[in-house]
CSV table of N, CA and C in Angstrom, one decimal:
chain,number,residue,atom,x,y,z
A,781,MET,N,-25.9,2.2,-58.7
A,781,MET,CA,-26.1,1.7,-57.4
A,781,MET,C,-27.1,2.6,-56.6
A,782,THR,N,-27.9,2.0,-55.8
A,782,THR,CA,-28.8,2.8,-55.1
A,782,THR,C,-28.2,3.2,-53.8
A,783,PHE,N,-28.9,4.2,-53.1
A,783,PHE,CA,-28.4,4.7,-51.9
A,783,PHE,C,-28.4,3.7,-50.7
A,784,VAL,N,-29.4,2.8,-50.8
A,784,VAL,CA,-29.5,1.7,-49.7
A,784,VAL,C,-28.3,0.8,-49.8
A,785,ARG,N,-27.8,0.6,-51.0
A,785,ARG,CA,-26.7,-0.4,-51.2
A,785,ARG,C,-25.4,0.4,-50.8
A,786,LEU,N,-25.3,1.6,-50.8
A,786,LEU,CA,-24.1,2.4,-50.4
A,786,LEU,C,-23.9,2.5,-48.9
A,787,ILE,N,-25.0,2.4,-48.1
A,787,ILE,CA,-25.0,2.4,-46.6
A,787,ILE,C,-23.9,1.6,-46.0
A,788,PRO,N,-23.9,0.3,-46.4
A,788,PRO,CA,-22.9,-0.7,-45.8
A,788,PRO,C,-21.4,-0.2,-46.1
A,789,LEU,N,-21.3,0.3,-47.4
A,789,LEU,CA,-19.9,0.7,-47.8
A,789,LEU,C,-19.5,2.0,-47.0
A,790,ILE,N,-20.4,2.9,-46.8
A,790,ILE,CA,-20.1,4.1,-46.1
A,790,ILE,C,-19.8,3.7,-44.6
A,791,ALA,N,-20.6,2.8,-44.0
A,791,ALA,CA,-20.3,2.4,-42.6
A,791,ALA,C,-18.9,1.8,-42.5
A,792,ALA,N,-18.6,0.9,-43.5
A,792,ALA,CA,-17.3,0.2,-43.5
A,792,ALA,C,-16.2,1.2,-43.6
A,793,ALA,N,-16.3,2.2,-44.4
A,793,ALA,CA,-15.3,3.2,-44.6
A,793,ALA,C,-15.2,4.0,-43.4
A,794,ALA,N,-16.2,4.4,-42.6
A,794,ALA,CA,-16.2,5.1,-41.4
A,794,ALA,C,-15.4,4.3,-40.3
A,795,VAL,N,-15.7,3.1,-40.3
A,795,VAL,CA,-15.0,2.2,-39.3
A,795,VAL,C,-13.6,2.2,-39.6
A,796,ALA,N,-13.2,2.0,-40.8
A,796,ALA,CA,-11.8,1.9,-41.2
A,796,ALA,C,-11.0,3.2,-40.9
A,797,VAL,N,-11.7,4.3,-41.1
A,797,VAL,CA,-11.1,5.6,-40.8
A,797,VAL,C,-10.9,5.8,-39.3
A,798,ALA,N,-11.9,5.3,-38.5
A,798,ALA,CA,-11.9,5.4,-37.1
A,798,ALA,C,-10.8,4.5,-36.5
A,799,LEU,N,-10.5,3.4,-37.1
A,799,LEU,CA,-9.4,2.5,-36.7
A,799,LEU,C,-8.0,3.1,-37.1
A,800,VAL,N,-7.9,3.7,-38.2
A,800,VAL,CA,-6.6,4.2,-38.6
A,800,VAL,C,-6.2,5.4,-38.0
A,801,ILE,N,-7.1,6.4,-37.7
A,801,ILE,CA,-6.7,7.7,-37.2
A,801,ILE,C,-5.9,7.6,-35.8
A,802,PRO,N,-6.4,6.8,-34.9
A,802,PRO,CA,-5.6,6.8,-33.6
A,802,PRO,C,-4.1,6.2,-33.8
A,803,PHE,N,-4.0,5.4,-34.7
A,803,PHE,CA,-2.6,4.8,-35.0
A,803,PHE,C,-1.7,5.9,-35.7
A,804,ALA,N,-2.3,6.6,-36.6
A,804,ALA,CA,-1.6,7.6,-37.3
A,804,ALA,C,-1.2,8.7,-36.3
A,805,ALA,N,-2.0,9.0,-35.3
A,805,ALA,CA,-1.6,10.0,-34.3
A,805,ALA,C,-0.6,9.5,-33.3
A,806,SER,N,-0.4,8.3,-33.2
A,806,SER,CA,0.5,7.7,-32.1
A,806,SER,C,1.9,7.3,-32.7
A,807,GLY,N,2.2,7.7,-33.9
A,807,GLY,CA,3.5,7.4,-34.5
A,807,GLY,C,4.6,8.0,-33.7
A,808,PRO,N,5.8,7.9,-34.3
A,808,PRO,CA,7.0,8.5,-33.6
A,808,PRO,C,7.0,9.9,-33.3
A,809,LEU,N,6.4,10.8,-34.2
A,809,LEU,CA,6.2,12.2,-33.9
A,809,LEU,C,5.3,12.5,-32.7
A,810,ALA,N,4.2,11.7,-32.7
A,810,ALA,CA,3.3,12.0,-31.6
A,810,ALA,C,3.9,11.6,-30.2
A,811,GLN,N,4.7,10.5,-30.3
A,811,GLN,CA,5.3,10.1,-29.0
A,811,GLN,C,6.4,11.0,-28.5
A,812,GLU,N,7.1,11.7,-29.5
A,812,GLU,CA,8.1,12.7,-29.1
A,812,GLU,C,7.4,13.9,-28.5
A,813,ALA,N,6.2,14.2,-28.8
A,813,ALA,CA,5.5,15.4,-28.4
A,813,ALA,C,5.1,15.1,-26.9
A,814,LYS,N,4.8,13.9,-26.6
A,814,LYS,CA,4.3,13.6,-25.2
A,814,LYS,C,5.4,13.1,-24.3
A,815,GLN,N,5.9,13.9,-23.5
A,815,GLN,CA,7.0,13.4,-22.6
A,815,GLN,C,6.4,13.3,-21.2
A,816,HIS,N,6.5,12.1,-20.7
A,816,HIS,CA,5.9,11.8,-19.3
A,816,HIS,C,7.1,11.6,-18.4
A,817,LYS,N,7.1,12.1,-17.2
A,817,LYS,CA,8.1,11.7,-16.2
A,817,LYS,C,7.7,10.5,-15.5
A,818,ALA,N,8.6,9.5,-15.5
A,818,ALA,CA,8.3,8.2,-14.9
A,818,ALA,C,9.2,8.0,-13.6
A,819,LEU,N,8.8,7.2,-12.8
A,819,LEU,CA,9.5,6.8,-11.6
A,819,LEU,C,10.7,6.1,-12.0
A,820,ARG,N,10.7,5.3,-13.1
A,820,ARG,CA,11.8,4.5,-13.4
A,820,ARG,C,12.8,5.4,-14.0
A,821,GLU,N,14.1,5.2,-13.6
A,821,GLU,CA,15.2,6.1,-14.0
A,821,GLU,C,15.9,5.6,-15.3
A,822,ALA,N,15.9,4.4,-15.6
A,822,ALA,CA,16.5,3.8,-16.8
A,822,ALA,C,15.4,3.6,-17.9
A,823,PRO,N,15.7,3.7,-19.2
A,823,PRO,CA,14.8,3.4,-20.1
A,823,PRO,C,14.3,1.9,-20.1
A,824,LEU,N,13.1,1.6,-20.6
A,824,LEU,CA,12.6,0.3,-20.6
A,824,LEU,C,13.5,-0.7,-21.4
A,825,THR,N,14.2,-0.2,-22.3
A,825,THR,CA,15.1,-1.0,-23.1
A,825,THR,C,16.4,-1.5,-22.3
A,826,GLU,N,16.7,-0.8,-21.2
A,826,GLU,CA,17.8,-1.2,-20.4
A,826,GLU,C,17.5,-1.8,-19.1
A,827,MET,N,18.4,-2.6,-18.6
A,827,MET,CA,18.2,-3.2,-17.3
A,827,MET,C,18.5,-2.1,-16.2
A,828,SER,N,17.7,-1.9,-15.2
A,828,SER,CA,18.1,-1.0,-14.2
A,828,SER,C,18.4,-1.7,-12.9
A,829,PRO,N,19.3,-1.1,-12.1
A,829,PRO,CA,19.7,-1.8,-10.9
A,829,PRO,C,18.6,-1.8,-9.9
A,830,PRO,N,18.5,-2.8,-9.0
A,830,PRO,CA,17.4,-2.8,-8.0
A,830,PRO,C,17.6,-1.6,-7.1
A,831,PRO,N,16.5,-1.2,-6.5
A,831,PRO,CA,16.6,0.0,-5.6
A,831,PRO,C,17.4,-0.4,-4.3
A,832,GLU,N,18.0,0.5,-3.7
A,832,GLU,CA,18.7,0.2,-2.5
A,832,GLU,C,17.8,-0.3,-1.4
A,833,VAL,N,18.2,-1.3,-0.7
A,833,VAL,CA,17.4,-1.8,0.4
A,833,VAL,C,17.5,-0.9,1.6
A,834,THR,N,16.5,-0.3,2.1
A,834,THR,CA,16.5,0.6,3.2
A,834,THR,C,16.5,-0.2,4.5
A,835,LYS,N,17.5,0.1,5.3
A,835,LYS,CA,17.6,-0.5,6.7
A,835,LYS,C,16.4,0.0,7.5
A,836,GLN,N,15.9,-0.8,8.3
A,836,GLN,CA,14.9,-0.4,9.3
A,836,GLN,C,15.5,0.5,10.2
A,837,SER,N,15.1,1.8,10.3
A,837,SER,CA,15.7,2.8,11.3
A,837,SER,C,14.5,3.3,12.1
A,838,VAL,N,14.8,3.4,13.4
A,838,VAL,CA,13.9,3.8,14.3
A,838,VAL,C,14.4,5.0,15.1
A,839,PRO,N,13.7,6.2,15.1
A,839,PRO,CA,14.2,7.3,15.9
A,839,PRO,C,14.1,6.9,17.4
A,840,ALA,N,15.0,7.5,18.2
A,840,ALA,CA,15.0,7.2,19.6
A,840,ALA,C,13.6,7.3,20.3
A,841,SER,N,12.9,8.3,19.9
A,841,SER,CA,11.6,8.6,20.5
A,841,SER,C,10.4,7.7,19.8
A,842,GLY,N,10.8,6.9,18.8
A,842,GLY,CA,9.7,6.2,18.0
A,842,GLY,C,9.3,7.1,16.9
A,843,PHE,N,8.3,6.5,16.1
A,843,PHE,CA,7.8,7.3,15.0
A,843,PHE,C,6.5,8.1,15.5
A,844,GLU,N,6.4,9.3,15.1
A,844,GLU,CA,5.3,10.0,15.4
A,844,GLU,C,4.0,9.5,14.6
A,845,ARG,N,2.8,9.8,15.2
A,845,ARG,CA,1.5,9.4,14.5
A,845,ARG,C,1.1,10.7,13.7
A,846,ALA,N,0.5,10.4,12.6
A,846,ALA,CA,0.1,11.4,11.7
A,846,ALA,C,-1.3,12.0,12.0
A,847,TYR,N,-2.1,11.2,12.7
A,847,TYR,CA,-3.4,11.6,13.1
A,847,TYR,C,-3.8,10.8,14.4
A,848,ARG,N,-4.8,11.2,15.1
A,848,ARG,CA,-5.0,10.7,16.5
A,848,ARG,C,-5.3,9.3,16.5
A,849,GLN,N,-6.1,8.7,15.7
A,849,GLN,CA,-6.4,7.3,15.7
A,849,GLN,C,-5.5,6.3,14.9
A,850,GLN,N,-4.4,6.9,14.4
A,850,GLN,CA,-3.5,6.1,13.5
A,850,GLN,C,-3.0,4.9,14.3
A,851,PRO,N,-3.0,3.6,13.8
A,851,PRO,CA,-2.5,2.6,14.4
A,851,PRO,C,-0.9,2.7,14.6
A,852,PRO,N,-0.3,2.3,15.7
A,852,PRO,CA,1.1,2.4,15.8
A,852,PRO,C,1.8,1.8,14.6
A,853,LEU,N,3.0,2.4,14.2
A,853,LEU,CA,3.8,1.8,13.1
A,853,LEU,C,4.7,0.7,13.8
A,854,ILE,N,5.1,-0.2,12.9
A,854,ILE,CA,6.0,-1.3,13.4
A,854,ILE,C,7.4,-0.8,13.2
A,855,PRO,N,8.2,-0.8,14.2
A,855,PRO,CA,9.6,-0.2,14.2
A,855,PRO,C,10.6,-1.4,13.9
A,856,HIS,N,10.2,-2.5,13.4
A,856,HIS,CA,11.1,-3.6,13.1
A,856,HIS,C,10.7,-4.3,11.8
A,857,LYS,N,11.6,-5.1,11.2
A,857,LYS,CA,11.3,-5.8,10.0
A,857,LYS,C,10.4,-6.9,10.3
A,858,VAL,N,9.4,-7.1,9.3
A,858,VAL,CA,8.5,-8.2,9.4
A,858,VAL,C,8.4,-9.0,8.2
A,859,ASP,N,9.5,-8.9,7.3
A,859,ASP,CA,9.6,-9.6,6.0
A,859,ASP,C,9.3,-11.1,6.1
A,860,GLY,N,9.8,-11.8,7.1
A,860,GLY,CA,9.6,-13.2,7.2
A,860,GLY,C,8.4,-13.7,8.1
A,861,TYR,N,7.6,-12.8,8.5
A,861,TYR,CA,6.5,-13.1,9.4
A,861,TYR,C,5.4,-13.8,8.5
A,862,GLN,N,4.9,-14.9,9.0
A,862,GLN,CA,3.8,-15.6,8.4
A,862,GLN,C,2.6,-15.5,9.3
A,863,ILE,N,1.5,-15.0,8.9
A,863,ILE,CA,0.3,-14.8,9.7
A,863,ILE,C,-0.7,-15.7,9.0
A,864,THR,N,-1.1,-16.8,9.7
A,864,THR,CA,-2.2,-17.7,9.1
A,864,THR,C,-3.3,-17.7,10.2
A,865,THR,N,-4.3,-18.4,9.9
A,865,THR,CA,-5.4,-18.6,10.8
A,865,THR,C,-5.0,-19.4,12.1
A,866,GLU,N,-3.9,-20.3,11.9
A,866,GLU,CA,-3.4,-21.0,13.0
A,866,GLU,C,-2.3,-20.4,13.8
A,867,ASN,N,-1.5,-19.5,13.1
A,867,ASN,CA,-0.2,-18.9,13.8
A,867,ASN,C,-0.1,-17.4,13.3
A,868,ASN,N,0.3,-16.6,14.4
A,868,ASN,CA,0.5,-15.2,14.1
A,868,ASN,C,1.8,-14.8,14.9
A,869,ALA,N,2.9,-14.6,14.1
A,869,ALA,CA,4.2,-14.4,14.8
A,869,ALA,C,4.3,-13.1,15.7
A,870,CYS,N,3.3,-12.3,15.4
A,870,CYS,CA,3.3,-11.0,16.2
A,870,CYS,C,2.9,-11.3,17.7
A,871,MET,N,2.0,-12.3,17.9
A,871,MET,CA,1.5,-12.6,19.2
A,871,MET,C,2.5,-13.1,20.2
A,872,GLY,N,3.6,-13.7,19.7
A,872,GLY,CA,4.6,-14.2,20.6
A,872,GLY,C,5.3,-13.1,21.4
A,873,CYS,N,5.4,-12.0,20.9
A,873,CYS,CA,6.0,-10.8,21.6
A,873,CYS,C,5.0,-9.8,22.1
A,874,HIS,N,3.9,-9.6,21.4
A,874,HIS,CA,3.0,-8.5,21.7
A,874,HIS,C,1.7,-9.0,22.5
A,875,ASP,N,1.4,-10.3,22.6
A,875,ASP,CA,0.2,-10.7,23.4
A,875,ASP,C,0.7,-10.9,24.8
A,876,TRP,N,-0.2,-10.8,25.8
A,876,TRP,CA,0.2,-11.1,27.2
A,876,TRP,C,0.3,-12.6,27.3
A,877,PRO,N,1.3,-13.2,28.1
A,877,PRO,CA,2.3,-12.5,28.9
A,877,PRO,C,3.6,-12.4,28.2
A,878,GLY,N,3.7,-12.7,26.9
A,878,GLY,CA,5.0,-12.7,26.1
A,878,GLY,C,5.5,-11.3,26.0
A,879,ASN,N,4.7,-10.3,26.1
A,879,ASN,CA,5.2,-8.9,25.9
A,879,ASN,C,6.1,-8.5,27.1
A,880,THR,N,5.8,-9.1,28.3
A,880,THR,CA,6.6,-8.7,29.5
A,880,THR,C,8.0,-9.5,29.4
A,881,ARG,N,8.0,-10.6,28.7
A,881,ARG,CA,9.3,-11.4,28.6
A,881,ARG,C,10.2,-10.6,27.7
A,882,VAL,N,9.8,-10.0,26.6
A,882,VAL,CA,10.7,-9.3,25.7
A,882,VAL,C,10.6,-7.8,25.7
A,883,ASN,N,9.8,-7.3,26.7
A,883,ASN,CA,9.7,-5.9,26.9
A,883,ASN,C,9.1,-5.2,25.6
A,884,ALA,N,8.1,-5.8,25.0
A,884,ALA,CA,7.4,-5.2,23.9
A,884,ALA,C,6.1,-4.6,24.2
A,885,PRO,N,5.6,-3.7,23.4
A,885,PRO,CA,4.3,-3.1,23.7
A,885,PRO,C,3.3,-4.2,23.6
A,886,LYS,N,2.3,-4.1,24.6
A,886,LYS,CA,1.2,-5.1,24.6
A,886,LYS,C,0.1,-4.6,23.7
A,887,ILE,N,-0.5,-5.5,23.1
A,887,ILE,CA,-1.7,-5.3,22.2
A,887,ILE,C,-2.7,-4.5,22.9
A,888,SER,N,-3.3,-3.6,22.3
A,888,SER,CA,-4.3,-2.8,22.9
A,888,SER,C,-5.5,-3.6,23.3
A,889,GLU,N,-6.2,-3.2,24.4
A,889,GLU,CA,-7.3,-3.9,25.0
A,889,GLU,C,-8.5,-4.0,24.0
A,890,THR,N,-8.5,-3.0,23.1
A,890,THR,CA,-9.6,-3.0,22.0
A,890,THR,C,-9.5,-4.2,21.1
A,891,HIS,N,-8.4,-4.8,21.0
A,891,HIS,CA,-8.2,-5.9,20.2
A,891,HIS,C,-8.8,-7.2,20.7
A,892,TYR,N,-9.2,-7.1,22.0
A,892,TYR,CA,-9.8,-8.3,22.6
A,892,TYR,C,-11.4,-8.2,22.7
A,893,VAL,N,-11.9,-7.3,21.9
A,893,VAL,CA,-13.4,-7.1,21.9
A,893,VAL,C,-13.9,-7.4,20.5
A,894,ASP,N,-15.0,-8.2,20.5
A,894,ASP,CA,-15.5,-8.7,19.1
A,894,ASP,C,-16.5,-7.5,18.6
A,895,ARG,N,-17.0,-7.8,17.5
A,895,ARG,CA,-18.0,-6.8,16.9
A,895,ARG,C,-19.2,-6.5,17.6
A,896,GLN,N,-19.6,-7.5,18.4
A,896,GLN,CA,-20.8,-7.3,19.3
A,896,GLN,C,-20.4,-6.6,20.6
A,897,GLY,N,-19.2,-6.3,20.8
A,897,GLY,CA,-18.8,-5.7,22.1
A,897,GLY,C,-18.5,-6.7,23.2
A,898,VAL,N,-18.4,-7.9,22.9
A,898,VAL,CA,-18.2,-9.0,23.9
A,898,VAL,C,-16.7,-9.1,24.2
A,899,ARG,N,-16.3,-9.0,25.4
A,899,ARG,CA,-14.8,-9.2,25.8
A,899,ARG,C,-14.4,-10.6,25.7
A,900,LEU,N,-13.2,-10.8,25.0
A,900,LEU,CA,-12.7,-12.1,24.7
A,900,LEU,C,-11.4,-12.3,25.4
A,901,ASP,N,-11.0,-13.6,25.7
A,901,ASP,CA,-9.7,-14.0,26.3
A,901,ASP,C,-8.6,-14.0,25.3
A,902,LYS,N,-8.9,-14.0,24.0
A,902,LYS,CA,-7.9,-14.0,23.0
A,902,LYS,C,-8.2,-12.9,22.0
A,903,VAL,N,-7.3,-12.5,21.1
A,903,VAL,CA,-7.5,-11.4,20.1
A,903,VAL,C,-8.6,-11.8,19.2
A,904,ALA,N,-9.5,-10.7,19.1
A,904,ALA,CA,-10.6,-10.9,18.1
A,904,ALA,C,-10.2,-11.3,16.7
A,905,GLY,N,-11.0,-12.0,16.1
A,905,GLY,CA,-10.6,-12.4,14.7
A,905,GLY,C,-10.6,-11.1,13.8
A,906,THR,N,-11.3,-10.2,14.1
A,906,THR,CA,-11.3,-8.9,13.2
A,906,THR,C,-10.0,-8.1,13.5
A,907,ARG,N,-9.2,-8.5,14.5
A,907,ARG,CA,-7.9,-7.8,14.8
A,907,ARG,C,-6.7,-8.7,14.7
A,908,TYR,N,-6.9,-9.9,14.2
A,908,TYR,CA,-5.9,-10.9,14.2
A,908,TYR,C,-4.8,-10.7,13.2
A,909,PHE,N,-5.2,-10.2,12.1
A,909,PHE,CA,-4.2,-9.9,11.0
A,909,PHE,C,-3.6,-8.5,11.1
A,910,CYS,N,-2.5,-8.5,11.8
A,910,CYS,CA,-2.0,-7.1,12.3
A,910,CYS,C,-1.7,-6.2,11.1
A,911,GLN,N,-1.1,-6.7,10.0
A,911,GLN,CA,-0.7,-5.8,9.0
A,911,GLN,C,-1.8,-5.3,8.1
A,912,GLN,N,-3.0,-5.6,8.5
A,912,GLN,CA,-4.1,-4.8,7.8
A,912,GLN,C,-4.1,-3.3,8.2
A,913,CYS,N,-3.7,-3.1,9.4
A,913,CYS,CA,-3.6,-1.7,10.0
A,913,CYS,C,-2.3,-1.3,10.3
A,914,HIS,N,-1.4,-2.1,10.9
A,914,HIS,CA,0.0,-1.7,11.3
A,914,HIS,C,0.9,-2.0,10.2
A,915,VAL,N,1.8,-1.1,9.9
A,915,VAL,CA,2.7,-1.2,8.8
A,915,VAL,C,4.1,-0.9,9.3
A,916,PRO,N,5.2,-1.6,8.7
A,916,PRO,CA,6.5,-1.2,9.0
A,916,PRO,C,6.9,0.1,8.5
A,917,GLN,N,7.7,0.8,9.3
A,917,GLN,CA,8.1,2.2,8.9
A,917,GLN,C,9.6,2.3,8.8
A,918,ALA,N,10.1,2.9,7.6
A,918,ALA,CA,11.5,3.1,7.5
A,918,ALA,C,11.6,4.6,7.1
A,919,ASP,N,12.8,5.1,7.5
A,919,ASP,CA,13.1,6.5,7.1
A,919,ASP,C,13.7,6.5,5.7
A,920,ALA,N,12.8,6.3,4.7
A,920,ALA,CA,13.2,6.1,3.3
A,920,ALA,C,12.9,7.4,2.4
A,921,LYS,N,13.7,7.6,1.4
A,921,LYS,CA,13.4,8.7,0.5
A,921,LYS,C,12.1,8.5,-0.2
A,922,PRO,N,11.2,9.5,-0.2
A,922,PRO,CA,9.9,9.4,-0.9
A,922,PRO,C,10.1,9.1,-2.3
A,923,LEU,N,9.2,8.2,-2.9
A,923,LEU,CA,9.2,8.0,-4.3
A,923,LEU,C,8.7,9.2,-5.2
A,924,VAL,N,7.8,9.9,-4.6
A,924,VAL,CA,7.3,11.1,-5.4
A,924,VAL,C,7.1,12.2,-4.3
A,925,GLY,N,7.0,13.5,-4.8
A,925,GLY,CA,6.9,14.6,-3.9
A,925,GLY,C,5.6,14.5,-3.1
A,926,ASN,N,5.7,15.0,-1.9
A,926,ASN,CA,4.6,14.9,-0.9
A,926,ASN,C,4.6,16.2,0.0
A,927,ILE,N,3.3,16.8,0.0
A,927,ILE,CA,3.2,17.9,0.9
A,927,ILE,C,2.3,17.6,2.1
A,928,PHE,N,2.2,16.3,2.4
A,928,PHE,CA,1.3,15.9,3.5
A,928,PHE,C,1.8,16.6,4.9
A,929,LYS,N,0.8,17.0,5.7
A,929,LYS,CA,1.2,17.5,7.0
A,929,LYS,C,0.3,16.7,8.0
A,930,ASN,N,1.0,16.3,9.1
A,930,ASN,CA,0.2,15.6,10.1
A,930,ASN,C,-0.8,16.4,10.8
A,931,ALA,N,-1.6,15.9,11.6
A,931,ALA,CA,-2.7,16.6,12.2
A,931,ALA,C,-2.1,17.8,13.1
A,932,THR,N,-1.1,17.6,13.8
A,932,THR,CA,-0.5,18.7,14.6
A,932,THR,C,0.1,19.9,13.7
A,933,GLN,N,0.7,19.5,12.6
A,933,GLN,CA,1.3,20.5,11.7
A,933,GLN,C,0.2,21.3,10.9
A,934,ALA,N,-0.9,20.6,10.7
A,934,ALA,CA,-2.0,21.2,9.8
A,934,ALA,C,-2.8,22.4,10.5
A,935,LYS,N,-2.7,22.4,11.8
A,935,LYS,CA,-3.5,23.4,12.6
A,935,LYS,C,-3.1,24.8,12.3
C-alpha cells in the first residue's frame, strides 16, 4: 500500500479518536469529579415542590432607588395586567386625571414627550409599555449571593 492510499485511513482514524475521547472522559468517574452547585435543590430525577409565592410587600416609606435615574419600582402585583397597543391597565390609575381619583402617583411629565422633543397630550409610544422599565418589587430571598451596593452605599 502506498502512502497516498494511507492518508484517508489515517484521517478516518484521527476523526474516530477525536469523537471517542470526549465520551470516554465524560463517563461516571468524570461526572463524579465535577460537582457543580445548582439553584435547584432536588435532583433532576425527583419532583421538587414549587417555590413559595412571595406576597407583595411594601415598606411604609416605599422602596429605595439603587441609583439616581432608576425608574420607580411597582409596589403592587401586576400579574394580570394586559398591555396592548389599544389598552394599558396602568393608565387607568397613573395617567391624569385617574391618578387623583385613586391617589396614585402620576406618570412623569417626561413620558409625554416624543423622541423629537415634541410635547404630547398622551403618553409617548416609547413610554407606553411600562414594564420595559418599571418592575414589581417584593421583599424576596435572593436566589444567589449578591454584594450589590446602591449609589449612596457605594460612596
